[in-house]
Short mmCIF file of C-alpha atoms in Angstrom, two decimals:
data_model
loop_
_atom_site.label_atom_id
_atom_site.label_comp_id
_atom_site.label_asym_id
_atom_site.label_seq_id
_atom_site.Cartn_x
_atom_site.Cartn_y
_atom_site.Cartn_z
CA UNK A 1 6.72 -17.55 -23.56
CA UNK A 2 3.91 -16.17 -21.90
CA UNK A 3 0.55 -15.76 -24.44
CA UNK A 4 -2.23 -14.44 -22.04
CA UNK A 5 -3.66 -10.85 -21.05
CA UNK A 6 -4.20 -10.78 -17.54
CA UNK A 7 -4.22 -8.06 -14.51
CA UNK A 8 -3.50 -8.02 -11.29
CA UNK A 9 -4.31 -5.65 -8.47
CA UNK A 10 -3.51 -4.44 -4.83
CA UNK A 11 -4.49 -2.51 -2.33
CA UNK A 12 -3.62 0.36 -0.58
CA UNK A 13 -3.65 0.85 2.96
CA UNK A 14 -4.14 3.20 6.04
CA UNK A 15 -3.90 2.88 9.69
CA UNK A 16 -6.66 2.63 11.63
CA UNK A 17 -4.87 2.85 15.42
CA UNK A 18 -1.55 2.68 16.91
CA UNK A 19 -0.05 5.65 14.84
CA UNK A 20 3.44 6.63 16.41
CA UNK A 21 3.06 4.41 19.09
CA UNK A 22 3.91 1.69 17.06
CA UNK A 23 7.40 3.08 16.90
CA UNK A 24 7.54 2.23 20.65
CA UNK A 25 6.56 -1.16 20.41
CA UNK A 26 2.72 -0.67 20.77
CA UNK A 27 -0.05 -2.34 18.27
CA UNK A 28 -1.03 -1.16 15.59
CA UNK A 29 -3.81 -1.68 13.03
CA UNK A 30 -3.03 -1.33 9.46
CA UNK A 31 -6.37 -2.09 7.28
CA UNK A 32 -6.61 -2.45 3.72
CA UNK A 33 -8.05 0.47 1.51
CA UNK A 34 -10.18 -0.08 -1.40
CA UNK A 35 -8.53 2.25 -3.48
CA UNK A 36 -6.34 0.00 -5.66
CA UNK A 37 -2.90 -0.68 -8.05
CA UNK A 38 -3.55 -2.23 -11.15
CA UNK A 39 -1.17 -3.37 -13.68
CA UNK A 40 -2.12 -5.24 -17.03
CA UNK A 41 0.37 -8.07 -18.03
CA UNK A 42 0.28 -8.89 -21.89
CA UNK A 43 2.68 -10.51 -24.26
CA UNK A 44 5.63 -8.21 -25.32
CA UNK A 45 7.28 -8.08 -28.91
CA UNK A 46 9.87 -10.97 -28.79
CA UNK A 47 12.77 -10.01 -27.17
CA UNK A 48 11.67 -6.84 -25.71
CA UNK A 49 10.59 -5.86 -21.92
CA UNK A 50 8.51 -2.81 -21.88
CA UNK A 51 7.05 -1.09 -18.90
CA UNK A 52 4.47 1.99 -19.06
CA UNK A 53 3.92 4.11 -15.59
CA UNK A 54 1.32 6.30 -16.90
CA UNK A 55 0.70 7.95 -13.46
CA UNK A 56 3.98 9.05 -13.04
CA UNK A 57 5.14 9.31 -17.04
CA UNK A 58 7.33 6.45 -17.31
CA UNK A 59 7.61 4.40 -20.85
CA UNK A 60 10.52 2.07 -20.93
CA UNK A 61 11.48 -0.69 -23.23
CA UNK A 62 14.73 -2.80 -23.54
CA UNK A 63 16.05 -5.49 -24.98
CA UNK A 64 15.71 -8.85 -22.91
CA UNK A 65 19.77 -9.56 -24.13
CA UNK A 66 20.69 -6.41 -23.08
CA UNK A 67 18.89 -6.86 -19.58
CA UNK A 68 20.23 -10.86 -19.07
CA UNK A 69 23.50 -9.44 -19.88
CA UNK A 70 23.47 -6.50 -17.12
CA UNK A 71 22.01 -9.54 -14.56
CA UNK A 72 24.78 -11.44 -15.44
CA UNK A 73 26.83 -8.66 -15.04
CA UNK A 74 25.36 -7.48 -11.57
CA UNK A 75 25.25 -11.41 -9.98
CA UNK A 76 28.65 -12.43 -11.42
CA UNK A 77 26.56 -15.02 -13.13
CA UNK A 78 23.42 -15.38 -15.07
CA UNK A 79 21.17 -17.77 -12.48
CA UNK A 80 21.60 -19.16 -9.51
CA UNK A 81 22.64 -16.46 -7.13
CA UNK A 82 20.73 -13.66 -5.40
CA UNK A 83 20.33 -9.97 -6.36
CA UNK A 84 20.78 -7.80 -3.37
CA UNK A 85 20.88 -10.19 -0.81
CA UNK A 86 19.70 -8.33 2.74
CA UNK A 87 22.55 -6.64 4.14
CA UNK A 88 25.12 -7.87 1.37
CA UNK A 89 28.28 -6.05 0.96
CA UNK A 90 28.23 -4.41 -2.91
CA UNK A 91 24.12 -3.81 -2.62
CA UNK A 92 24.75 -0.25 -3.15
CA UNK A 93 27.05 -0.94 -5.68
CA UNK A 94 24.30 -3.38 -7.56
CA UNK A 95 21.65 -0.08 -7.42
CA UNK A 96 24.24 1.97 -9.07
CA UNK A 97 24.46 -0.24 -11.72
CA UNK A 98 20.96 -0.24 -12.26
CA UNK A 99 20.39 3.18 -12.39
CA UNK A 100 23.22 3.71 -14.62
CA UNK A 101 21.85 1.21 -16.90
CA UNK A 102 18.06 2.87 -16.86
CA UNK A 103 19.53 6.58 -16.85
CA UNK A 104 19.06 7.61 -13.20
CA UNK A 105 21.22 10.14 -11.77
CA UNK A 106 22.94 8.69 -8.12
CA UNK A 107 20.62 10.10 -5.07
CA UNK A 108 17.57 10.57 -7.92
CA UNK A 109 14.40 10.09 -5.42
CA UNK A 110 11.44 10.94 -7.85
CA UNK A 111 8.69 8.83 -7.86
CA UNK A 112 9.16 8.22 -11.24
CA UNK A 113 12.99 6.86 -10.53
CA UNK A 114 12.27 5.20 -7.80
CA UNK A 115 9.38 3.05 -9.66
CA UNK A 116 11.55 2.07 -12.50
CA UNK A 117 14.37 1.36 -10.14
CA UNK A 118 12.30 -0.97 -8.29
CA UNK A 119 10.70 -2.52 -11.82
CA UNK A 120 14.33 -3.12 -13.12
CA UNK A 121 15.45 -4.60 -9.60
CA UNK A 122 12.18 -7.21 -9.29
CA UNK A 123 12.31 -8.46 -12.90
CA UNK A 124 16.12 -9.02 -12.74
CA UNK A 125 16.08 -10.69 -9.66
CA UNK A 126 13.25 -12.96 -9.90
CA UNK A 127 14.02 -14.46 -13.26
CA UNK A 128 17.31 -14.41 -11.87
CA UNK A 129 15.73 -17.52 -9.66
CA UNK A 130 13.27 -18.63 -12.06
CA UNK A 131 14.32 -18.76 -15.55
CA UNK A 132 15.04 -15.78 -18.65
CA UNK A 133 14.01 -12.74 -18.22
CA UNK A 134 10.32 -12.29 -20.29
CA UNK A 135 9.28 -10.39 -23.08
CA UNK A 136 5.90 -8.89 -21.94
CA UNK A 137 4.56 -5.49 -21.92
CA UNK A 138 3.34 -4.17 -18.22
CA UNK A 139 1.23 -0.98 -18.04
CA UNK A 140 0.81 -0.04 -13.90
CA UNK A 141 -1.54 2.10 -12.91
CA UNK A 142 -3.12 3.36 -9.60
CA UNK A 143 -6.06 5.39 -7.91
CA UNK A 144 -3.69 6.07 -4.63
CA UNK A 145 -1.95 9.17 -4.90
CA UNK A 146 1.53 9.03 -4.26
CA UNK A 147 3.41 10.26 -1.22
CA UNK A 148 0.33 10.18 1.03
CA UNK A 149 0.92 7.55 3.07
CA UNK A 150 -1.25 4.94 1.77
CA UNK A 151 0.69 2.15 0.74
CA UNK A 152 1.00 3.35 -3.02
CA UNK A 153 5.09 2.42 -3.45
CA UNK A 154 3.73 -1.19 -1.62
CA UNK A 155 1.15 -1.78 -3.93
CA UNK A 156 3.03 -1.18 -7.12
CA UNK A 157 5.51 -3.88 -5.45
CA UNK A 158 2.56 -6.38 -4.77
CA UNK A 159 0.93 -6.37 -8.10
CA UNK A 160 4.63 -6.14 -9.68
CA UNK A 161 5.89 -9.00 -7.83
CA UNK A 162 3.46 -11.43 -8.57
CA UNK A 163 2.81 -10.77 -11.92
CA UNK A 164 6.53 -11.46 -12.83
CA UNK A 165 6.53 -14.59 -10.66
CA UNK A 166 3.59 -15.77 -12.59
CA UNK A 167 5.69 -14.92 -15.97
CA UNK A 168 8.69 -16.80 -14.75
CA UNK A 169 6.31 -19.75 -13.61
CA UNK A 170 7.14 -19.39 -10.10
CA UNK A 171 3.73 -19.22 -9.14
CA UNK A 172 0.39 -20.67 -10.69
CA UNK A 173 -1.73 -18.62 -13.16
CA UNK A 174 -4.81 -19.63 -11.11
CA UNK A 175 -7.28 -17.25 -13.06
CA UNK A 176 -9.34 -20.41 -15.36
CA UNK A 177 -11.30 -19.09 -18.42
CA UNK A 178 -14.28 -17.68 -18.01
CA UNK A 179 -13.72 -16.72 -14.49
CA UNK A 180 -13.33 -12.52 -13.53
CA UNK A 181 -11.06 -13.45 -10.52
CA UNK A 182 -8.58 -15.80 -8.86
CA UNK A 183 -6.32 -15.52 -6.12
CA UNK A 184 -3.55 -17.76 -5.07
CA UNK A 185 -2.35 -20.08 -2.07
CA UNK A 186 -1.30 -19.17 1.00
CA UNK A 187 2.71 -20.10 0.00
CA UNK A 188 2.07 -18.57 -3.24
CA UNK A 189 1.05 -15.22 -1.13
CA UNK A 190 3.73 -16.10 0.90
CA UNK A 191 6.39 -15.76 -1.86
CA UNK A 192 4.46 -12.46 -3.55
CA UNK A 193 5.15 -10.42 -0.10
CA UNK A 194 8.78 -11.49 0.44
CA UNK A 195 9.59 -10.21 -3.29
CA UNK A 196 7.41 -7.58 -3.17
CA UNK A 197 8.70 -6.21 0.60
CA UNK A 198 12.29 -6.23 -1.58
CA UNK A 199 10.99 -4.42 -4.12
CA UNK A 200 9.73 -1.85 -1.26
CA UNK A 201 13.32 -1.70 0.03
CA UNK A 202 14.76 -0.44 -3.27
CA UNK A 203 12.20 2.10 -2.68
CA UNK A 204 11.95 2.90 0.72
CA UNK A 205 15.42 1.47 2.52
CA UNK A 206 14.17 0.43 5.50
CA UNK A 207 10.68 -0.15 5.49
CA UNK A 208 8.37 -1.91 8.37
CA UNK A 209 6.56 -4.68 6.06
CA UNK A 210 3.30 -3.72 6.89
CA UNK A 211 2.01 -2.13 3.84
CA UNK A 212 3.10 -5.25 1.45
CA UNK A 213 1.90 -7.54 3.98
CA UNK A 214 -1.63 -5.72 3.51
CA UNK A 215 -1.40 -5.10 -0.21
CA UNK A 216 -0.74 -8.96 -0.26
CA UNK A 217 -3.43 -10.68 1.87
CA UNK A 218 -5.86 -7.10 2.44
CA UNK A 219 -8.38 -7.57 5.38
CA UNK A 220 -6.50 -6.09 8.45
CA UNK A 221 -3.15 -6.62 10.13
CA UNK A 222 -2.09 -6.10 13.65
CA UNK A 223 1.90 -4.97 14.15
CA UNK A 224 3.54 -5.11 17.53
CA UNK A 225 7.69 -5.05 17.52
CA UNK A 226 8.31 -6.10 14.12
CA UNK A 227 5.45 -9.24 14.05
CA UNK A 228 2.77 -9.12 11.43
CA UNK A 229 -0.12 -11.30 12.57
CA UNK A 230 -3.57 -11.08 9.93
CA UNK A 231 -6.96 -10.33 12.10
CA UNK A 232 -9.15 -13.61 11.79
CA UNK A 233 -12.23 -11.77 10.42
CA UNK A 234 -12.55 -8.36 9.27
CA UNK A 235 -15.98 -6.38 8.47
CA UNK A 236 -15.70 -4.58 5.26
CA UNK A 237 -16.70 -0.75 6.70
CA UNK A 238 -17.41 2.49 4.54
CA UNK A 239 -14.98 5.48 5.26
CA UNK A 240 -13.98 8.80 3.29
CA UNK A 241 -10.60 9.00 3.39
CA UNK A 242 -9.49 12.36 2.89
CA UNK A 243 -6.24 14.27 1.28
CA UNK A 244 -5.46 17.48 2.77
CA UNK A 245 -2.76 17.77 0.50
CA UNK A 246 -0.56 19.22 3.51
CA UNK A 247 3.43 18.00 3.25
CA UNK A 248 4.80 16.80 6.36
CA UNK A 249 8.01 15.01 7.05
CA UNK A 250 7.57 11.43 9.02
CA UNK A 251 10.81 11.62 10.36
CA UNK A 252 10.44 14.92 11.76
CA UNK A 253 6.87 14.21 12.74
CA UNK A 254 8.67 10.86 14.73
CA UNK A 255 11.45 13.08 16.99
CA UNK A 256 8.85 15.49 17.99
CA UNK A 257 6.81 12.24 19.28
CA UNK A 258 10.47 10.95 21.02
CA UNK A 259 11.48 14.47 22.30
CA UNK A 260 7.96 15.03 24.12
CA UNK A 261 7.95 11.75 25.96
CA UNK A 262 11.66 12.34 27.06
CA UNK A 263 10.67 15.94 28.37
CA UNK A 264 7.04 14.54 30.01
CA UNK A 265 7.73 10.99 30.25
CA UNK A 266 4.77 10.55 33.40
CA UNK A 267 2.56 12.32 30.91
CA UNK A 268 3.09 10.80 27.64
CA UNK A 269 3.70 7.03 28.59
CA UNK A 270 -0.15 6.66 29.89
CA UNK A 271 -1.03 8.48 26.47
CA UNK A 272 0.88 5.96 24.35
CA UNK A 273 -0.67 3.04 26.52
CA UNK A 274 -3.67 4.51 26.33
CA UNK A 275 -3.73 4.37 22.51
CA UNK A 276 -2.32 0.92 22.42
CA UNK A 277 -5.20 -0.27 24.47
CA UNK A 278 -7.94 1.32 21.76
CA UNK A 279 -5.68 -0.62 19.45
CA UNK A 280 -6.36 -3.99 21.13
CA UNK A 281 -10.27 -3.26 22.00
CA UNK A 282 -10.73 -2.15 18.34
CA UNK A 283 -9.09 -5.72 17.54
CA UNK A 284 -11.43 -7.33 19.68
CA UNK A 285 -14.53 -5.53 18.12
CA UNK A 286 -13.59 -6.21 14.54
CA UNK A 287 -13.23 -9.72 14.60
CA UNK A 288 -16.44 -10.11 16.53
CA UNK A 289 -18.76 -8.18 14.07
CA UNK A 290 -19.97 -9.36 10.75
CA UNK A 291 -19.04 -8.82 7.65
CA UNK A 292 -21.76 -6.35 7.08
CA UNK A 293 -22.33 -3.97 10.29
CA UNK A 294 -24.97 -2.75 11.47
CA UNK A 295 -25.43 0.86 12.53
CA UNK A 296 -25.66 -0.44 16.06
CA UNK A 297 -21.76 -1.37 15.86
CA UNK A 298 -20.86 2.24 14.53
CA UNK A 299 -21.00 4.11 18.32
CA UNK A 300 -17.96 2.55 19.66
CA UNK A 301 -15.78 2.39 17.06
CA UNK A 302 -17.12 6.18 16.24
CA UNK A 303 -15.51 6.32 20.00
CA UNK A 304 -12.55 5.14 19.49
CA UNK A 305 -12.16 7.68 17.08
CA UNK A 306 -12.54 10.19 18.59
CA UNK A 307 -10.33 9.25 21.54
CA UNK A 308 -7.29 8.49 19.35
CA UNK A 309 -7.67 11.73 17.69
CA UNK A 310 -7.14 13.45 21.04
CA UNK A 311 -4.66 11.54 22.06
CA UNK A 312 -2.91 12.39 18.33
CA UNK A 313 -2.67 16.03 19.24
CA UNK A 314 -1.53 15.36 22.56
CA UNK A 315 1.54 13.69 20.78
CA UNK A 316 1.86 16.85 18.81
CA UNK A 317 1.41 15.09 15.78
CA UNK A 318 -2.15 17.31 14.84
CA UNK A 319 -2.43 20.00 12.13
CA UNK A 320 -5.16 23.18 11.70
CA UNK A 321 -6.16 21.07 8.58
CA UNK A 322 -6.74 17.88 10.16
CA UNK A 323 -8.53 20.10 12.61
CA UNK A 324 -10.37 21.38 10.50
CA UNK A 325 -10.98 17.94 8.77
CA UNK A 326 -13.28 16.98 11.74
CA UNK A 327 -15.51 20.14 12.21
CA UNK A 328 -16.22 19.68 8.94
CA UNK A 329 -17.12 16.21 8.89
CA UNK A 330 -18.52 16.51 12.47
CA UNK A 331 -20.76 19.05 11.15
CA UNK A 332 -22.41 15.79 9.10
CA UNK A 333 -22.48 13.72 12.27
CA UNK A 334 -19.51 11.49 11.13
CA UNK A 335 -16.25 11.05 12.97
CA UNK A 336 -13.09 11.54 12.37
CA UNK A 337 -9.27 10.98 12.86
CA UNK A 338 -6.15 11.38 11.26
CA UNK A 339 -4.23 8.18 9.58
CA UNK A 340 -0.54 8.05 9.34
CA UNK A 341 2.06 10.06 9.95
CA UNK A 342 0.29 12.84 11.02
CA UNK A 343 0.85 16.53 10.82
CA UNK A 344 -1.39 16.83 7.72
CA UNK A 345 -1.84 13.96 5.37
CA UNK A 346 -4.87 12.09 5.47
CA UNK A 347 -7.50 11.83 7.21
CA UNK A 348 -10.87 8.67 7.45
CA UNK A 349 -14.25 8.84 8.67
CA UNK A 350 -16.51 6.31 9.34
CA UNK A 351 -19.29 6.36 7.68
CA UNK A 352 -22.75 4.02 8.88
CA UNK A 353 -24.83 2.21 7.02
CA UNK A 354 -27.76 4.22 7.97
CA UNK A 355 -25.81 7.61 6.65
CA UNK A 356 -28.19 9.29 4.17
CA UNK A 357 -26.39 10.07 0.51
CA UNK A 358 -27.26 13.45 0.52
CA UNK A 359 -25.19 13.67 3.93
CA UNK A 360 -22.42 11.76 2.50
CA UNK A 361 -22.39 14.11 -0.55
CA UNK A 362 -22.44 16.99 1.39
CA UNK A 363 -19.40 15.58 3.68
CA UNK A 364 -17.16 15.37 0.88
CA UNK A 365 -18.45 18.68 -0.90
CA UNK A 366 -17.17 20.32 2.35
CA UNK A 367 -14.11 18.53 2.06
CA UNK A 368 -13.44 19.33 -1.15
CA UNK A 369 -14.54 23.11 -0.64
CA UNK A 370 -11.51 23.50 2.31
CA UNK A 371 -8.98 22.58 -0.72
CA UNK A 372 -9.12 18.84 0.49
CA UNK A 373 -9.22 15.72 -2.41
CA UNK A 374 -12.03 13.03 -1.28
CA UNK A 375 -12.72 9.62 -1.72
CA UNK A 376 -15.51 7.19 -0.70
CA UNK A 377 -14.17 3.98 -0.40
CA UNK A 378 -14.10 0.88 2.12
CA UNK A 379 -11.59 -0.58 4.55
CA UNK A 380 -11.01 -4.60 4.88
CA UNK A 381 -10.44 -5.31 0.97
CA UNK A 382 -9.15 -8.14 -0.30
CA UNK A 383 -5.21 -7.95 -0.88
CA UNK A 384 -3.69 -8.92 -4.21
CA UNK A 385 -6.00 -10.74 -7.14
CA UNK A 386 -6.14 -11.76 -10.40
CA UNK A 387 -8.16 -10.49 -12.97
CA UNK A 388 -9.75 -11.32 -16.36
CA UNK A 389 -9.00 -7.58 -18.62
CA UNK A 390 -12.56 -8.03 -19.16
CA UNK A 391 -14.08 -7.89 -15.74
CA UNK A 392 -12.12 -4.00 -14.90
CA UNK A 393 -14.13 -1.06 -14.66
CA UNK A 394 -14.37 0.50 -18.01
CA UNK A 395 -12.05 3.76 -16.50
CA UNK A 396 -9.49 1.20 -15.53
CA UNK A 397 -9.38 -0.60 -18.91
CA UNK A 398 -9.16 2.59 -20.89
CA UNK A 399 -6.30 4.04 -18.58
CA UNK A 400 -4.42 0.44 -18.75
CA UNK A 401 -5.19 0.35 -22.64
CA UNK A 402 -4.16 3.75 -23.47
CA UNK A 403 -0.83 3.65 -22.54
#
C-alpha cells in the first residue's frame, strides 16, 4: 500500500548537433532541456487506479480487479511473464486489447490516446513483474508542448516509469524527510530507461532511445549507430528555445535528406562529415568547460552554430521561419540554429552570461511578435528526480493539485 505524496520529474530534450546526419551513422548531441514533466504520485481510494492528463484532458479511473483481471487476461497469467515482449508475435494483438479496454478506437493517434495507451501498458506490465497492480492517484503534467520535438512523449515515460516502479517496490523511494530532492542509483536509472524506452514504443513504434536516455540521466548524450554514451561533464548553458509553431513531417523531412545525397553524393557526403565533425569538436569543448561559462567560451560554440545552420539548409531541411528565427535573434547579437527535425519546429540560441536582460527581453519580444512561442530556459539539466510536493514551484503545485 503505498501512503506518501511524492513527485517526480523529467526533462525534455533538444539536439544540439548531428541533426539528420545521425540517420547516416554520424554523432549526434542530444542535451537535456530545462523545461520539464512532472507528475504527482499520491495514495488512491482503495482499489481504484486513477490517472489525470490535464494537458491533454485525460481523467481516468478503474478498478484495480478489473485491471489485474485484463493483465491476466493479456499475459495468459497474472505474474510472471512479460507484456509485449520486443518483437513478440500477438504484441499488436496485446495493444488492441488495451485500447479496447480504455475506449480507443484501432489506429487512434491523439496525444491524448496515445498517453493513456502508454499509462495502461507501463502500469500493467511492471506490476506484472513486481507485485498487484496499486491504488494511487497520478496527475502528469508538463511545460513541453507536445509534437515539437522535444522529448515530451519521453518524458511522460520517464517520470511514469519510475514512479510506478517505486509503487511496486522495484526501486527505492530514496527521497528521506525533510529533504526537497533525491535521485536514484545508477541500476535503479538503469531500470527507469528500459521501462520507460517501452513505454515510448507504445507511443512512438520505433523510436531511437535517445530522448528517454536524456529524460533519465539529463546532462548530454552523444549517439553514433544506435550507442548511447553520457558526456563526462556538461556546463549548464542559457538558450531560448523557440516554437515557430510550423508543422513539418520528419519522415518527409528524412527522404528529402536521402534523395539529395543520392542525386549529389560528392556534394553532400563532405556536408554530412562536415557536421559530424562540429559534433565531435562541440563534444570536446563541453566537457572541457566548467560548469558555469564564461563569456569567453560563448565565440566558438556561437560558431558552431552558425556553421551547422548552413550546413542545415544545404540539406534542405531549412524553413522561411527558421530563417527568419535568426535575423531576428541576430538582430540581438545572439546566434542561432534550428533543433530537430527541421523544416520549421524549433529553434535555440545561445545566450552569454554577459547578455544584458533588456536584450534578452527584447529577443523573445521579437520572437513572439513573428507569431513564434518563447522560452528562456537552460540546456545540461539533470534527468529524472524526486521531489518533496512541497519544494515545486507554486504554478506547478496548483496545476498538479487542481486536477
Amino acid at each position: 500500500m503505498w501512503e506518501r505524496s511524492v513527485a517526480v520529474s523529467a526533462p525534455g530534450k533538444a539536439i544540439l548537433h548531428g541533426e539528420h546526419a545521425v540517420v547516416l551513422g554520424k554523432v549526434a548531441l542530444a542535451v537535456a532541456l530545462d523545461l520539464r514533466t512532472f507528475l504527482r504520485l499520491r495514495p488512491g481510494a482503495e482499489g481504484r487506479l486513477s490517472v489525470s492528463l490535464p494537458g491533454v484532458g485525460v481523467r481516468r479511473s478503474w478498478d484495480t480487479a478489473g485491471l489485474r483481471a485484463l493483465r491476466g487476461r493479456i499475459t495468459g497469467k497474472a505474474r510472471g511473464q512479460e507484456l509485449l515482449p520486443r518483437g513478440a508475435e500477438g504484441t499488436l494483438e496485446q495493444l488492441d486489447a488495451l485500447r479496447e479496454f480504455a475506449g480507443i478506437s484501432a489506429g487512434a493517434s491523439s496525444p491524448e490516446s496515445l498517453a493513456t495507451l502508454a499509462f495502461l501498458y507501463l502500469c500493467l506490465a511492471i506490476s506484472a513483474e513486481n507485485g498487484d497492480v496499486p491504488s494511487v492517484d497520478i496527475v502528469v503534467w508538463s511545460e513541453l508542448p507536445t509534437g515539437a520535438g522535444l522529448g515530451s512523449s519521453a518524458a511522460y515515460a520517464v517520470c511514469l516509469a519510475a514512479a510506478l516502479l517505486m509503487v511496486c517496490g522495484a526501486i527505492s523511494c530514496p527521497l528521506q524527510e525533510g529533504e526537497s530532492t533525491a535521485t536514484w542509483t545508477e541500476d535503479e536509472l538503469t531500470l527507469i530507461n528500459s521501462w520507460a524506452f517501452r513505454g515510448e514504443r507504445v507511443i512512438h513504434g520505433n523510436p531511437s532511445g535517445v530522448d528517454n536516455a536524456v529524460g533519465t540521466w539529463g546532462g548530454a548524450l552523444r549517439y553514433q549507430a544506435g550507442k548511447i554514451t553520457p558526456l563526462k561533464r556538461v556546463p549548464t548553458l542559457r538558450i531560448l528555445l523557440t516554437n515557430t509553431k510550423v508543422p513539418r513531417s520528419t519522415k518527409v523531412l528524412v527522404a528529402g535528406v536521402k534523395d539529395k545525397i543520392l542525386k549529389f553524393p560528392a556534394i553532400m557526403n563532405p556536408v554530412l562529415d562536415s557536421i559530424d565533425a562540429i559534433s565531435q569538436e562541440c563534444q570536446s569543448i563541453l566537457e572541457a568547460m566548467p560548469a558555469n561559462p564564461s563569456p569567453e567560451h560563448y565565440p566558438v560554440l556561437e560558431e558552431f552554430f552558425d556553421i551547422n545552420q548552413h550546413h542545415l539548409n544545404v540539406l534542405g531541411v531549412g524553413h522561411p521561419s527558421l530563417d527568419r528565427l535568426c535575423q531576428v535573434t541576430a538582430s540581438h547579437s545572439l546566434h542561432s540554429k534550428l533543433t530537430g527535425a527541421g523544416g520549421g519546429g524549433c529553434g535555440i540560441t545561445l545566450v552569454p552570461p554577459d547578455t544584458s536582460p533588456l536584450a534578452v527581453e527584447a529577443a523573445k519580444q521579437d520572437l513572439c511578435a513573428c507569431g513564434f512561442e518563447c522560452w528562456e530556459t537552460r540546456i545540461g539539466a539533470p534527468g529524472v528526480t524526486l521531489h518533496s510536493c512541497s519544494s515545486l514551484s507554486a504554478q506547478v503545485l496548483h496545476v498538479l493539485t487542481q486536477s
